[in-house]
Amino acid sequence: MRRFYWRLLCVIAIALGLIGIVVPGLPTVPFMILAAWAASKGWPEVEVWLLSHKRYGPHIVRWRERGAIPRQAKVMAALMMLASLGVLYASGAEIWLILAIAAVMGVVLLWMANRPE
């Protein structure tokens, strides 16, 4: 039964990653990293396929080996977070909510900045 749940998580992560290809702001690579991790727990053939994938394989391997995030991904993440805060502000959200979300985003940005490239 455990194997089923690992495979289900893998399929969901791959589906979200594929959606991220066409939806701006939704990242693809983090979902593929999650899918490879879930596949390593219950679907080794899919893990091998993801690791050898022409486009996403190198990102997954770099993450596994060094926890690396490419500079371009860091910049894009920061820009998307800034745009999200702008949309949130323009929507008329409460200031406490905007500040709380900005604080969480700031922590994530600091964490990403400290990851190797």
Short mmCIF file of N, CA, C and O in Angstrom, two decimals:
data_model
loop_
_atom_site.label_atom_id
_atom_site.label_comp_id
_atom_site.label_asym_id
_atom_site.label_seq_id
_atom_site.Cartn_x
_atom_site.Cartn_y
_atom_site.Cartn_z
N MET A 1 0.82 -1.20 0.00
CA MET A 1 0.00 0.00 0.00
C MET A 1 0.86 1.26 0.00
O MET A 1 0.51 2.24 -0.61
N ARG A 2 2.00 1.23 0.73
CA ARG A 2 2.90 2.39 0.76
C ARG A 2 3.39 2.74 -0.64
O ARG A 2 3.50 3.90 -0.99
N ARG A 3 3.72 1.71 -1.39
CA ARG A 3 4.22 1.91 -2.75
C ARG A 3 3.19 2.70 -3.58
O ARG A 3 3.56 3.56 -4.37
N PHE A 4 1.91 2.40 -3.38
CA PHE A 4 0.85 3.11 -4.09
C PHE A 4 0.90 4.60 -3.80
O PHE A 4 0.78 5.43 -4.70
N TYR A 5 1.07 4.97 -2.54
CA TYR A 5 1.09 6.39 -2.16
C TYR A 5 2.32 7.11 -2.70
O TYR A 5 2.24 8.27 -3.10
N TRP A 6 3.47 6.42 -2.70
CA TRP A 6 4.67 7.03 -3.29
C TRP A 6 4.45 7.27 -4.79
O TRP A 6 4.83 8.30 -5.33
N ARG A 7 3.85 6.30 -5.45
CA ARG A 7 3.59 6.44 -6.88
C ARG A 7 2.56 7.53 -7.15
O ARG A 7 2.68 8.29 -8.10
N LEU A 8 1.56 7.61 -6.30
CA LEU A 8 0.55 8.66 -6.44
C LEU A 8 1.19 10.04 -6.29
O LEU A 8 0.93 10.94 -7.10
N LEU A 9 2.04 10.20 -5.28
CA LEU A 9 2.74 11.47 -5.09
C LEU A 9 3.60 11.78 -6.31
O LEU A 9 3.65 12.93 -6.78
N CYS A 10 4.26 10.79 -6.84
CA CYS A 10 5.10 10.96 -8.02
C CYS A 10 4.27 11.45 -9.22
O CYS A 10 4.65 12.40 -9.90
N VAL A 11 3.15 10.80 -9.45
CA VAL A 11 2.28 11.18 -10.58
C VAL A 11 1.73 12.58 -10.40
O VAL A 11 1.71 13.38 -11.35
N ILE A 12 1.31 12.93 -9.19
CA ILE A 12 0.79 14.28 -8.93
C ILE A 12 1.88 15.32 -9.16
O ILE A 12 1.64 16.36 -9.77
N ALA A 13 3.09 15.05 -8.67
CA ALA A 13 4.19 16.00 -8.84
C ALA A 13 4.54 16.17 -10.32
O ALA A 13 4.78 17.30 -10.78
N ILE A 14 4.56 15.08 -11.07
CA ILE A 14 4.84 15.19 -12.51
C ILE A 14 3.73 15.99 -13.20
O ILE A 14 4.01 16.85 -14.04
N ALA A 15 2.48 15.74 -12.82
CA ALA A 15 1.36 16.48 -13.42
C ALA A 15 1.48 17.97 -13.12
O ALA A 15 1.30 18.81 -14.03
N LEU A 16 1.80 18.32 -11.89
CA LEU A 16 1.97 19.74 -11.54
C LEU A 16 3.15 20.34 -12.29
O LEU A 16 3.11 21.49 -12.73
N GLY A 17 4.22 19.57 -12.44
CA GLY A 17 5.37 20.04 -13.21
C GLY A 17 5.01 20.29 -14.66
O GLY A 17 5.43 21.28 -15.26
N LEU A 18 4.22 19.41 -15.24
CA LEU A 18 3.80 19.59 -16.63
C LEU A 18 2.89 20.81 -16.77
O LEU A 18 2.99 21.55 -17.76
N ILE A 19 2.02 21.02 -15.79
CA ILE A 19 1.18 22.22 -15.81
C ILE A 19 2.06 23.47 -15.73
O ILE A 19 1.80 24.48 -16.38
N GLY A 20 3.14 23.37 -14.94
CA GLY A 20 4.06 24.50 -14.79
C GLY A 20 4.76 24.89 -16.08
O GLY A 20 5.27 26.00 -16.20
N ILE A 21 4.80 23.99 -17.05
CA ILE A 21 5.41 24.33 -18.34
C ILE A 21 4.61 25.42 -19.03
O ILE A 21 5.18 26.30 -19.67
N VAL A 22 3.29 25.39 -18.89
CA VAL A 22 2.44 26.35 -19.61
C VAL A 22 1.88 27.46 -18.75
O VAL A 22 1.40 28.46 -19.28
N VAL A 23 1.92 27.30 -17.43
CA VAL A 23 1.37 28.32 -16.54
C VAL A 23 2.51 29.18 -16.00
O VAL A 23 3.37 28.69 -15.28
N PRO A 24 2.51 30.47 -16.35
CA PRO A 24 3.58 31.33 -15.86
C PRO A 24 3.56 31.43 -14.33
O PRO A 24 2.51 31.52 -13.72
N GLY A 25 4.74 31.40 -13.74
CA GLY A 25 4.86 31.53 -12.30
C GLY A 25 4.80 30.23 -11.54
O GLY A 25 5.14 30.18 -10.37
N LEU A 26 4.35 29.16 -12.19
CA LEU A 26 4.32 27.85 -11.53
C LEU A 26 5.59 27.10 -11.93
O LEU A 26 5.77 26.79 -13.11
N PRO A 27 6.47 26.83 -10.98
CA PRO A 27 7.75 26.22 -11.34
C PRO A 27 7.61 24.76 -11.74
O PRO A 27 6.74 24.05 -11.23
N THR A 28 8.45 24.33 -12.64
CA THR A 28 8.42 22.94 -13.10
C THR A 28 9.45 22.09 -12.36
O THR A 28 9.14 21.01 -11.87
N VAL A 29 10.69 22.57 -12.29
CA VAL A 29 11.79 21.77 -11.75
C VAL A 29 11.55 21.33 -10.30
O VAL A 29 11.79 20.16 -9.99
N PRO A 30 11.06 22.18 -9.39
CA PRO A 30 10.84 21.67 -8.03
C PRO A 30 9.85 20.50 -7.98
O PRO A 30 10.02 19.57 -7.18
N PHE A 31 8.85 20.52 -8.85
CA PHE A 31 7.92 19.39 -8.88
C PHE A 31 8.58 18.15 -9.44
O PHE A 31 8.28 17.03 -9.01
N MET A 32 9.49 18.32 -10.39
CA MET A 32 10.20 17.15 -10.93
C MET A 32 11.18 16.60 -9.89
O MET A 32 11.38 15.38 -9.81
N ILE A 33 11.77 17.47 -9.09
CA ILE A 33 12.64 17.01 -7.99
C ILE A 33 11.81 16.21 -6.99
O ILE A 33 12.22 15.13 -6.54
N LEU A 34 10.63 16.72 -6.65
CA LEU A 34 9.73 16.01 -5.75
C LEU A 34 9.32 14.66 -6.36
O LEU A 34 9.29 13.64 -5.67
N ALA A 35 9.02 14.66 -7.64
CA ALA A 35 8.62 13.42 -8.31
C ALA A 35 9.75 12.39 -8.28
O ALA A 35 9.52 11.20 -8.03
N ALA A 36 10.98 12.83 -8.52
CA ALA A 36 12.13 11.91 -8.48
C ALA A 36 12.32 11.35 -7.08
O ALA A 36 12.62 10.16 -6.91
N TRP A 37 12.14 12.19 -6.07
CA TRP A 37 12.27 11.72 -4.69
C TRP A 37 11.20 10.68 -4.37
O TRP A 37 11.50 9.61 -3.81
N ALA A 38 9.94 10.98 -4.74
CA ALA A 38 8.86 10.03 -4.49
C ALA A 38 9.08 8.74 -5.28
O ALA A 38 8.85 7.65 -4.76
N ALA A 39 9.54 8.88 -6.52
CA ALA A 39 9.80 7.69 -7.34
C ALA A 39 10.91 6.83 -6.73
O ALA A 39 10.86 5.61 -6.81
N SER A 40 11.88 7.47 -6.10
CA SER A 40 12.97 6.70 -5.47
C SER A 40 12.46 5.82 -4.34
O SER A 40 13.08 4.84 -3.98
N LYS A 41 11.30 6.17 -3.79
CA LYS A 41 10.72 5.40 -2.69
C LYS A 41 9.83 4.25 -3.17
O LYS A 41 9.58 3.33 -2.42
N GLY A 42 9.32 4.34 -4.41
CA GLY A 42 8.39 3.31 -4.81
C GLY A 42 8.23 3.06 -6.30
O GLY A 42 7.37 2.29 -6.71
N TRP A 43 9.07 3.70 -7.11
CA TRP A 43 8.93 3.52 -8.55
C TRP A 43 10.28 3.77 -9.21
O TRP A 43 10.48 4.77 -9.92
N PRO A 44 11.24 2.87 -9.03
CA PRO A 44 12.61 3.09 -9.50
C PRO A 44 12.73 3.35 -11.00
O PRO A 44 13.60 4.12 -11.42
N GLU A 45 11.86 2.76 -11.80
CA GLU A 45 11.94 2.98 -13.25
C GLU A 45 11.66 4.44 -13.60
O GLU A 45 12.32 5.01 -14.48
N VAL A 46 10.71 5.04 -12.93
CA VAL A 46 10.40 6.46 -13.18
C VAL A 46 11.53 7.35 -12.66
O VAL A 46 11.87 8.36 -13.29
N GLU A 47 12.12 6.97 -11.54
CA GLU A 47 13.26 7.74 -11.03
C GLU A 47 14.39 7.76 -12.05
O GLU A 47 14.96 8.82 -12.34
N VAL A 48 14.71 6.61 -12.62
CA VAL A 48 15.76 6.53 -13.64
C VAL A 48 15.39 7.40 -14.84
O VAL A 48 16.22 8.12 -15.39
N TRP A 49 14.14 7.34 -15.24
CA TRP A 49 13.67 8.14 -16.38
C TRP A 49 13.84 9.63 -16.09
O TRP A 49 14.32 10.39 -16.93
N LEU A 50 13.45 10.06 -14.89
CA LEU A 50 13.58 11.48 -14.53
C LEU A 50 15.04 11.92 -14.45
O LEU A 50 15.40 13.00 -14.92
N LEU A 51 15.89 11.07 -13.86
CA LEU A 51 17.30 11.42 -13.74
C LEU A 51 18.00 11.49 -15.09
O LEU A 51 18.96 12.25 -15.26
N SER A 52 17.52 10.73 -16.05
CA SER A 52 18.15 10.73 -17.37
C SER A 52 17.42 11.66 -18.35
O SER A 52 17.80 11.73 -19.51
N HIS A 53 16.40 12.37 -17.87
CA HIS A 53 15.65 13.27 -18.74
C HIS A 53 16.57 14.37 -19.25
O HIS A 53 17.37 14.94 -18.50
N LYS A 54 16.47 14.67 -20.53
CA LYS A 54 17.36 15.64 -21.17
C LYS A 54 17.28 17.03 -20.53
O LYS A 54 18.29 17.67 -20.29
N ARG A 55 16.07 17.47 -20.22
CA ARG A 55 15.90 18.83 -19.73
C ARG A 55 15.94 18.93 -18.19
O ARG A 55 16.55 19.83 -17.64
N TYR A 56 15.28 18.02 -17.51
CA TYR A 56 15.14 18.13 -16.06
C TYR A 56 16.13 17.29 -15.27
O TYR A 56 16.39 17.57 -14.10
N GLY A 57 16.69 16.26 -15.90
CA GLY A 57 17.63 15.38 -15.22
C GLY A 57 18.81 16.10 -14.58
O GLY A 57 19.11 15.89 -13.40
N PRO A 58 19.50 17.00 -15.33
CA PRO A 58 20.65 17.69 -14.73
C PRO A 58 20.28 18.53 -13.51
O PRO A 58 21.04 18.59 -12.54
N HIS A 59 19.10 19.16 -13.52
CA HIS A 59 18.66 19.96 -12.36
C HIS A 59 18.43 19.06 -11.15
O HIS A 59 18.80 19.42 -10.02
N ILE A 60 17.81 17.91 -11.39
CA ILE A 60 17.54 16.98 -10.29
C ILE A 60 18.85 16.46 -9.70
O ILE A 60 19.02 16.43 -8.48
N VAL A 61 19.78 16.10 -10.57
CA VAL A 61 21.07 15.58 -10.11
C VAL A 61 21.84 16.64 -9.32
O VAL A 61 22.39 16.37 -8.25
N ARG A 62 21.87 17.89 -9.83
CA ARG A 62 22.55 18.98 -9.11
C ARG A 62 21.94 19.20 -7.74
O ARG A 62 22.64 19.46 -6.76
N TRP A 63 20.60 19.14 -7.67
CA TRP A 63 19.94 19.32 -6.38
C TRP A 63 20.32 18.20 -5.42
O TRP A 63 20.61 18.44 -4.26
N ARG A 64 20.33 16.98 -5.91
CA ARG A 64 20.66 15.85 -5.05
C ARG A 64 22.11 15.88 -4.59
O ARG A 64 22.41 15.53 -3.46
N GLU A 65 23.01 16.28 -5.46
CA GLU A 65 24.43 16.26 -5.12
C GLU A 65 24.84 17.43 -4.23
O GLU A 65 25.62 17.25 -3.30
N ARG A 66 24.35 18.64 -4.56
CA ARG A 66 24.84 19.83 -3.85
C ARG A 66 23.73 20.73 -3.29
O ARG A 66 24.02 21.74 -2.69
N GLY A 67 22.48 20.40 -3.56
CA GLY A 67 21.40 21.29 -3.16
C GLY A 67 21.44 22.59 -3.93
O GLY A 67 21.07 23.65 -3.41
N ALA A 68 21.90 22.51 -5.18
CA ALA A 68 22.15 23.71 -5.98
C ALA A 68 20.89 24.22 -6.66
O ALA A 68 20.05 23.45 -7.12
N ILE A 69 20.78 25.55 -6.71
CA ILE A 69 19.71 26.24 -7.44
C ILE A 69 20.40 27.20 -8.40
O ILE A 69 21.17 28.06 -7.97
N PRO A 70 20.11 27.10 -9.71
CA PRO A 70 20.76 28.00 -10.67
C PRO A 70 20.41 29.47 -10.40
O PRO A 70 19.30 29.78 -9.94
N ARG A 71 21.34 30.35 -10.71
CA ARG A 71 21.14 31.78 -10.49
C ARG A 71 19.89 32.30 -11.19
O ARG A 71 19.12 33.08 -10.63
N GLN A 72 19.68 31.86 -12.42
CA GLN A 72 18.51 32.31 -13.18
C GLN A 72 17.21 31.93 -12.45
O GLN A 72 16.26 32.70 -12.41
N ALA A 73 17.18 30.76 -11.85
CA ALA A 73 16.00 30.32 -11.11
C ALA A 73 15.80 31.19 -9.86
O ALA A 73 14.66 31.52 -9.50
N LYS A 74 16.89 31.56 -9.21
CA LYS A 74 16.79 32.43 -8.04
C LYS A 74 16.23 33.79 -8.42
O LYS A 74 15.36 34.33 -7.74
N VAL A 75 16.73 34.35 -9.52
CA VAL A 75 16.26 35.66 -9.98
C VAL A 75 14.79 35.60 -10.35
O VAL A 75 13.99 36.47 -9.98
N MET A 76 14.41 34.56 -11.10
CA MET A 76 13.01 34.42 -11.52
C MET A 76 12.09 34.25 -10.30
O MET A 76 11.00 34.82 -10.26
N ALA A 77 12.53 33.49 -9.32
CA ALA A 77 11.73 33.29 -8.11
C ALA A 77 11.54 34.63 -7.39
O ALA A 77 10.43 34.94 -6.94
N ALA A 78 12.60 35.39 -7.28
CA ALA A 78 12.50 36.70 -6.62
C ALA A 78 11.55 37.63 -7.37
O ALA A 78 10.72 38.32 -6.76
N LEU A 79 11.64 37.64 -8.70
CA LEU A 79 10.76 38.49 -9.50
C LEU A 79 9.29 38.05 -9.38
O LEU A 79 8.39 38.89 -9.28
N MET A 80 9.05 36.75 -9.37
CA MET A 80 7.67 36.24 -9.22
C MET A 80 7.11 36.58 -7.84
O MET A 80 5.93 36.92 -7.71
N MET A 81 7.96 36.51 -6.81
CA MET A 81 7.50 36.87 -5.47
C MET A 81 7.17 38.35 -5.40
O MET A 81 6.15 38.74 -4.82
N LEU A 82 8.00 39.18 -6.02
CA LEU A 82 7.74 40.61 -6.05
C LEU A 82 6.45 40.91 -6.80
O LEU A 82 5.62 41.71 -6.35
N ALA A 83 6.26 40.26 -7.93
CA ALA A 83 5.02 40.45 -8.70
C ALA A 83 3.81 40.00 -7.89
O ALA A 83 2.75 40.66 -7.90
N SER A 84 3.95 38.90 -7.16
CA SER A 84 2.84 38.39 -6.34
C SER A 84 2.47 39.39 -5.24
O SER A 84 1.29 39.61 -4.97
N LEU A 85 3.49 39.98 -4.64
CA LEU A 85 3.21 41.00 -3.62
C LEU A 85 2.53 42.22 -4.24
O LEU A 85 1.63 42.81 -3.63
N GLY A 86 2.94 42.59 -5.45
CA GLY A 86 2.29 43.70 -6.14
C GLY A 86 0.82 43.42 -6.42
O GLY A 86 -0.04 44.29 -6.20
N VAL A 87 0.53 42.22 -6.87
CA VAL A 87 -0.87 41.84 -7.13
C VAL A 87 -1.66 41.81 -5.83
O VAL A 87 -2.80 42.29 -5.77
N LEU A 88 -1.05 41.30 -4.79
CA LEU A 88 -1.71 41.25 -3.48
C LEU A 88 -2.02 42.66 -2.98
O LEU A 88 -3.12 42.94 -2.50
N TYR A 89 -1.06 43.56 -3.13
CA TYR A 89 -1.27 44.95 -2.71
C TYR A 89 -2.38 45.61 -3.53
O TYR A 89 -3.26 46.29 -2.99
N ALA A 90 -2.35 45.38 -4.85
CA ALA A 90 -3.35 45.98 -5.73
C ALA A 90 -4.75 45.42 -5.47
O ALA A 90 -5.75 46.09 -5.76
N SER A 91 -4.82 44.23 -4.92
CA SER A 91 -6.12 43.62 -4.65
C SER A 91 -6.81 44.22 -3.42
O SER A 91 -7.97 43.93 -3.16
N GLY A 92 -6.08 45.03 -2.69
CA GLY A 92 -6.65 45.67 -1.51
C GLY A 92 -6.63 44.79 -0.27
O GLY A 92 -7.41 45.00 0.66
N ALA A 93 -5.73 43.83 -0.25
CA ALA A 93 -5.63 42.93 0.91
C ALA A 93 -5.20 43.72 2.15
O ALA A 93 -4.60 44.80 2.06
N GLU A 94 -5.52 43.16 3.29
CA GLU A 94 -5.14 43.77 4.57
C GLU A 94 -3.63 43.88 4.66
O GLU A 94 -2.91 42.98 4.24
N ILE A 95 -3.14 44.95 5.27
CA ILE A 95 -1.70 45.19 5.36
C ILE A 95 -1.01 44.09 6.17
O ILE A 95 0.11 43.68 5.85
N TRP A 96 -1.67 43.59 7.22
CA TRP A 96 -1.05 42.53 8.03
C TRP A 96 -0.82 41.27 7.19
O TRP A 96 0.18 40.59 7.37
N LEU A 97 -1.75 40.99 6.28
CA LEU A 97 -1.60 39.82 5.42
C LEU A 97 -0.44 40.01 4.44
O LEU A 97 0.38 39.11 4.24
N ILE A 98 -0.37 41.19 3.87
CA ILE A 98 0.72 41.49 2.93
C ILE A 98 2.07 41.38 3.63
O ILE A 98 3.01 40.78 3.10
N LEU A 99 2.17 41.93 4.84
CA LEU A 99 3.43 41.88 5.58
C LEU A 99 3.79 40.44 5.99
O LEU A 99 4.96 40.06 5.93
N ALA A 100 2.80 39.66 6.37
CA ALA A 100 3.06 38.27 6.75
C ALA A 100 3.57 37.47 5.55
O ALA A 100 4.55 36.72 5.66
N ILE A 101 2.92 37.65 4.42
CA ILE A 101 3.35 36.94 3.21
C ILE A 101 4.72 37.42 2.77
O ILE A 101 5.57 36.63 2.37
N ALA A 102 4.96 38.73 2.86
CA ALA A 102 6.27 39.27 2.51
C ALA A 102 7.36 38.70 3.42
O ALA A 102 8.47 38.41 2.95
N ALA A 103 7.05 38.52 4.69
CA ALA A 103 8.03 37.95 5.63
C ALA A 103 8.36 36.50 5.25
O ALA A 103 9.53 36.11 5.24
N VAL A 104 7.35 35.72 4.92
CA VAL A 104 7.59 34.34 4.52
C VAL A 104 8.42 34.31 3.24
O VAL A 104 9.38 33.54 3.12
N MET A 105 8.06 35.15 2.28
CA MET A 105 8.81 35.21 1.02
C MET A 105 10.25 35.63 1.28
O MET A 105 11.18 35.13 0.65
N GLY A 106 10.46 36.56 2.20
CA GLY A 106 11.80 37.00 2.54
C GLY A 106 12.65 35.87 3.10
O GLY A 106 13.82 35.72 2.74
N VAL A 107 12.06 35.06 3.96
CA VAL A 107 12.78 33.91 4.51
C VAL A 107 13.15 32.93 3.40
O VAL A 107 14.28 32.43 3.35
N VAL A 108 12.22 32.68 2.51
CA VAL A 108 12.49 31.77 1.38
C VAL A 108 13.59 32.34 0.49
O VAL A 108 14.50 31.62 0.06
N LEU A 109 13.55 33.64 0.23
CA LEU A 109 14.59 34.26 -0.59
C LEU A 109 15.96 34.17 0.07
O LEU A 109 16.97 33.92 -0.60
N LEU A 110 16.03 34.38 1.39
CA LEU A 110 17.30 34.24 2.09
C LEU A 110 17.82 32.81 2.01
O LEU A 110 19.01 32.58 1.80
N TRP A 111 16.92 31.85 2.17
CA TRP A 111 17.32 30.45 2.06
C TRP A 111 17.85 30.17 0.66
O TRP A 111 18.91 29.55 0.52
N MET A 112 17.13 30.63 -0.36
CA MET A 112 17.58 30.38 -1.75
C MET A 112 18.91 31.06 -2.03
O MET A 112 19.76 30.49 -2.72
N ALA A 113 19.09 32.26 -1.51
CA ALA A 113 20.34 32.99 -1.76
C ALA A 113 21.54 32.24 -1.19
O ALA A 113 22.66 32.37 -1.71
N ASN A 114 21.32 31.47 -0.14
CA ASN A 114 22.41 30.74 0.49
C ASN A 114 22.64 29.35 -0.10
O ASN A 114 23.53 28.64 0.34
N ARG A 115 21.86 28.98 -1.10
CA ARG A 115 22.07 27.69 -1.78
C ARG A 115 23.17 27.86 -2.83
O ARG A 115 23.29 28.91 -3.45
N PRO A 116 23.97 26.84 -3.04
CA PRO A 116 24.99 26.93 -4.09
C PRO A 116 24.35 27.02 -5.48
O PRO A 116 23.20 26.65 -5.65
N GLU A 117 25.14 27.52 -6.43
CA GLU A 117 24.63 27.65 -7.81
C GLU A 117 25.15 26.57 -8.66
O GLU A 117 25.94 26.12 -9.08
#
